């Protein structure tokens, strides 16, 4: 088995295993506890308890139209990856749900059962999604809505994701009550931390800065623009071992895009040299608008100014 086949096999394993873990979390912890923690699974949980429709089936009904919209905007490659993640996640949720009748493993006779479901559901869901993202795929859902909002509005991707999830949590508060909504916030937070832990190799920062040394820097740069919708900077240098002039490409991307970037570099130049480090703050186009941060800091400064 050559390197390409090994990589594809590993990606398939990540995709299947990650969706299975996330599906287990939704079916065994999140749905039984009535936790609408954002995303398509949150909406599906609400619909399940209102109508009795299978959670996995509802997730599929919601995700397919979003998948078609995402494919029309971001291209067929994006759509194929989203479709694979969506189908597998919905399948695993339905499978585990049917095996447990969506009753989970806890009796749910007091708040402790719900708290345990919020904690373990969030950890397993985030871990599963993180593993899926390591494969270069995703589970679609409201992530597509957030990416569309980020593409056509001034909203950064993180803000768009927050608004999507917050809307579902508010809806869950209306249906299940404020207490369940607070548990949903716990699940959402823990799942986000686990995604960071898995995808970003123990990192929990905002973005990644990648330095790429390759003879194919132009081709890599073009794909960063077209596929990741970010720019970059070319830096001239000299290799201390060879004494030759080399060009290094610097690019800052969102955390969830680092694996996609790695694939681009590997596909264009398997011999490329690349190193990545955490970025605590990214300002400007494609990230947080600089003017917005300045206004926020000015507002905080006025609030903290002592009254005379």
Coordinates of N, CA, C and O in Angstrom, one line a residue, residues 69-79 138 143-144 146-153 155-157 206 219-232 250-254 256-258 260-261 264 282 284-288:
X69 N -27.0 23.6 -1.0 CA -26.7 25.0 -1.1 C -25.1 25.2 -0.9 O -24.5 26.0 -1.7
X70 N -24.5 24.5 0.0 CA -23.1 24.6 0.2 C -22.3 24.2 -1.1 O -21.3 24.8 -1.4
X71 N -22.8 23.1 -1.7 CA -22.1 22.7 -3.0 C -22.2 23.7 -4.1 O -21.3 23.9 -4.8
X72 N -23.4 24.4 -4.2 CA -23.6 25.4 -5.2 C -22.7 26.6 -5.0 O -22.3 27.3 -6.0
X73 N -22.4 26.9 -3.7 CA -21.6 28.1 -3.4 C -20.1 27.8 -3.4 O -19.3 28.5 -3.9
X74 N -19.7 26.7 -2.7 CA -18.3 26.4 -2.4 C -17.7 25.4 -3.3 O -16.5 25.1 -3.2
X75 N -18.5 24.7 -4.2 CA -17.9 23.8 -5.1 C -18.2 22.3 -4.8 O -18.7 22.0 -3.7
X76 N -18.0 21.5 -5.8 CA -18.4 20.0 -5.6 C -17.5 19.3 -4.6 O -18.0 18.4 -3.9
X77 N -16.2 19.7 -4.5 CA -15.4 19.0 -3.5 C -15.9 19.3 -2.1 O -16.0 18.4 -1.3
X78 N -16.3 20.5 -1.8 CA -16.8 20.8 -0.5 C -18.1 20.0 -0.3 O -18.3 19.5 0.8
X79 N -18.9 20.0 -1.3 CA -20.2 19.2 -1.1 C -20.0 17.8 -0.9 O -20.7 17.2 -0.1
X138 N -16.3 17.2 7.0 CA -17.1 17.8 8.1 C -18.5 17.2 8.1 O -18.8 16.4 7.3
X143 N -23.0 24.5 10.3 CA -21.7 25.0 9.9 C -21.8 25.6 8.5 O -21.1 26.6 8.2
X144 N -22.5 25.0 7.6 CA -22.7 25.5 6.2 C -23.3 26.9 6.3 O -22.9 27.8 5.5
X146 N -23.3 29.0 8.7 CA -22.3 30.0 9.2 C -21.3 30.4 8.2 O -20.9 31.5 8.0
X147 N -20.8 29.4 7.4 CA -19.8 29.7 6.3 C -20.4 30.5 5.2 O -19.7 31.4 4.7
X148 N -21.7 30.3 4.9 CA -22.4 31.2 3.9 C -22.5 32.6 4.4 O -22.2 33.6 3.7
X149 N -22.9 32.7 5.7 CA -23.0 34.1 6.3 C -21.7 34.8 6.3 O -21.6 36.0 6.0
X150 N -20.6 34.0 6.6 CA -19.3 34.6 6.7 C -18.8 35.0 5.3 O -18.1 36.0 5.1
X151 N -19.3 34.3 4.3 CA -18.8 34.5 2.9 C -19.5 35.8 2.3 O -18.9 36.6 1.6
X152 N -20.8 36.0 2.7 CA -21.5 37.1 2.0 C -21.9 38.3 3.0 O -22.6 39.2 2.6
X153 N -21.4 38.2 4.2 CA -21.6 39.3 5.1 C -20.3 39.6 5.8 O -19.3 38.9 5.7
X155 N -19.7 39.4 8.8 CA -19.5 38.6 10.0 C -18.3 37.6 9.9 O -18.2 36.9 8.9
X156 N -17.4 37.6 10.9 CA -16.4 36.6 10.9 C -17.0 35.2 11.1 O -18.1 35.1 11.6
X157 N -16.3 34.1 10.7 CA -16.8 32.8 10.8 C -17.2 32.4 12.2 O -18.2 31.8 12.5
X206 N -7.2 30.9 18.4 CA -8.1 31.4 17.4 C -7.8 30.9 16.0 O -8.7 30.5 15.3
X219 N 1.3 27.8 -6.9 CA 0.1 26.9 -7.0 C -0.5 26.7 -5.7 O -1.8 26.8 -5.6
X220 N 0.3 26.6 -4.6 CA -0.3 26.5 -3.3 C -1.0 27.8 -2.9 O -2.1 27.7 -2.3
X221 N -0.4 28.9 -3.2 CA -1.1 30.2 -2.9 C -2.4 30.4 -3.6 O -3.4 30.9 -3.0
X222 N -2.5 30.0 -4.9 CA -3.8 30.1 -5.6 C -4.8 29.2 -5.0 O -6.0 29.6 -4.9
X223 N -4.5 28.0 -4.5 CA -5.5 27.1 -3.9 C -5.9 27.6 -2.5 O -7.0 27.4 -2.1
X224 N -5.0 28.3 -1.8 CA -5.4 28.9 -0.5 C -6.4 30.0 -0.8 O -7.4 30.1 0.0
X225 N -6.3 30.7 -1.9 CA -7.3 31.8 -2.2 C -8.6 31.2 -2.6 O -9.7 31.6 -2.1
X226 N -8.6 30.2 -3.5 CA -9.8 29.7 -4.1 C -10.5 28.7 -3.1 O -11.8 28.7 -3.1
X227 N -9.8 27.9 -2.4 CA -10.4 26.9 -1.5 C -10.6 27.3 -0.1 O -11.6 26.9 0.6
X228 N -9.6 28.1 0.5 CA -9.7 28.5 1.9 C -10.2 29.9 2.0 O -10.5 30.4 3.1
X229 N -10.2 30.7 0.9 CA -10.7 32.0 0.9 C -9.9 32.9 1.8 O -10.4 33.8 2.5
X230 N -8.6 32.7 1.8 CA -7.6 33.5 2.5 C -6.5 33.9 1.6 O -6.3 33.3 0.6
X231 N -5.8 34.9 2.0 CA -4.6 35.4 1.2 C -3.3 34.8 1.9 O -3.4 33.9 2.7
X232 N -2.2 35.5 1.6 CA -1.0 35.0 2.1 C 0.1 36.0 1.7 O -0.1 37.0 1.0
X250 N 3.7 32.6 3.7 CA 3.1 32.7 5.0 C 1.6 32.9 4.9 O 1.1 33.7 4.1
X251 N 0.8 32.1 5.6 CA -0.7 32.1 5.5 C -1.3 31.9 6.9 O -0.8 31.1 7.6
X252 N -2.3 32.7 7.2 CA -3.0 32.6 8.4 C -4.4 32.0 8.1 O -5.1 32.6 7.3
X253 N -4.8 30.9 8.7 CA -6.1 30.3 8.4 C -6.8 30.0 9.7 O -6.2 29.9 10.8
X254 N -8.1 29.8 9.6 CA -8.9 29.4 10.8 C -8.5 28.0 11.2 O -8.0 27.2 10.5
X256 N -10.1 25.3 11.9 CA -10.7 24.2 11.3 C -10.2 24.0 9.8 O -10.6 23.0 9.2
X257 N -9.4 24.9 9.3 CA -8.9 24.8 8.0 C -7.5 24.3 7.9 O -7.0 24.1 6.8
X258 N -6.8 24.1 9.0 CA -5.4 23.7 9.0 C -5.2 22.4 8.3 O -4.2 22.2 7.6
X260 N -7.0 21.1 5.9 CA -7.3 21.3 4.5 C -6.0 21.9 3.9 O -5.6 21.5 2.8
X261 N -5.4 22.9 4.6 CA -4.2 23.5 4.1 C -3.1 22.5 4.0 O -2.3 22.5 3.0
X264 N -3.5 20.5 0.9 CA -3.2 21.3 -0.3 C -1.7 21.2 -0.5 O -1.2 21.0 -1.7
X282 N -6.2 37.3 15.3 CA -6.1 37.6 13.8 C -7.0 38.7 13.5 O -8.3 38.5 13.7
X284 N -8.4 41.7 10.6 CA -8.4 42.0 9.2 C -9.3 41.2 8.4 O -10.2 40.4 8.9
X285 N -9.2 41.2 7.1 CA -10.1 40.6 6.2 C -10.1 39.0 6.4 O -9.1 38.4 6.5
X286 N -11.3 38.5 6.5 CA -11.4 37.0 6.8 C -11.4 36.6 8.2 O -11.7 35.5 8.5
X287 N -11.1 37.6 9.1 CA -11.1 37.3 10.5 C -11.9 38.4 11.3 O -12.9 38.8 10.8
X288 N -11.4 38.9 12.4 CA -12.1 39.9 13.1 C -11.7 41.3 12.5 O -10.5 41.6 12.4

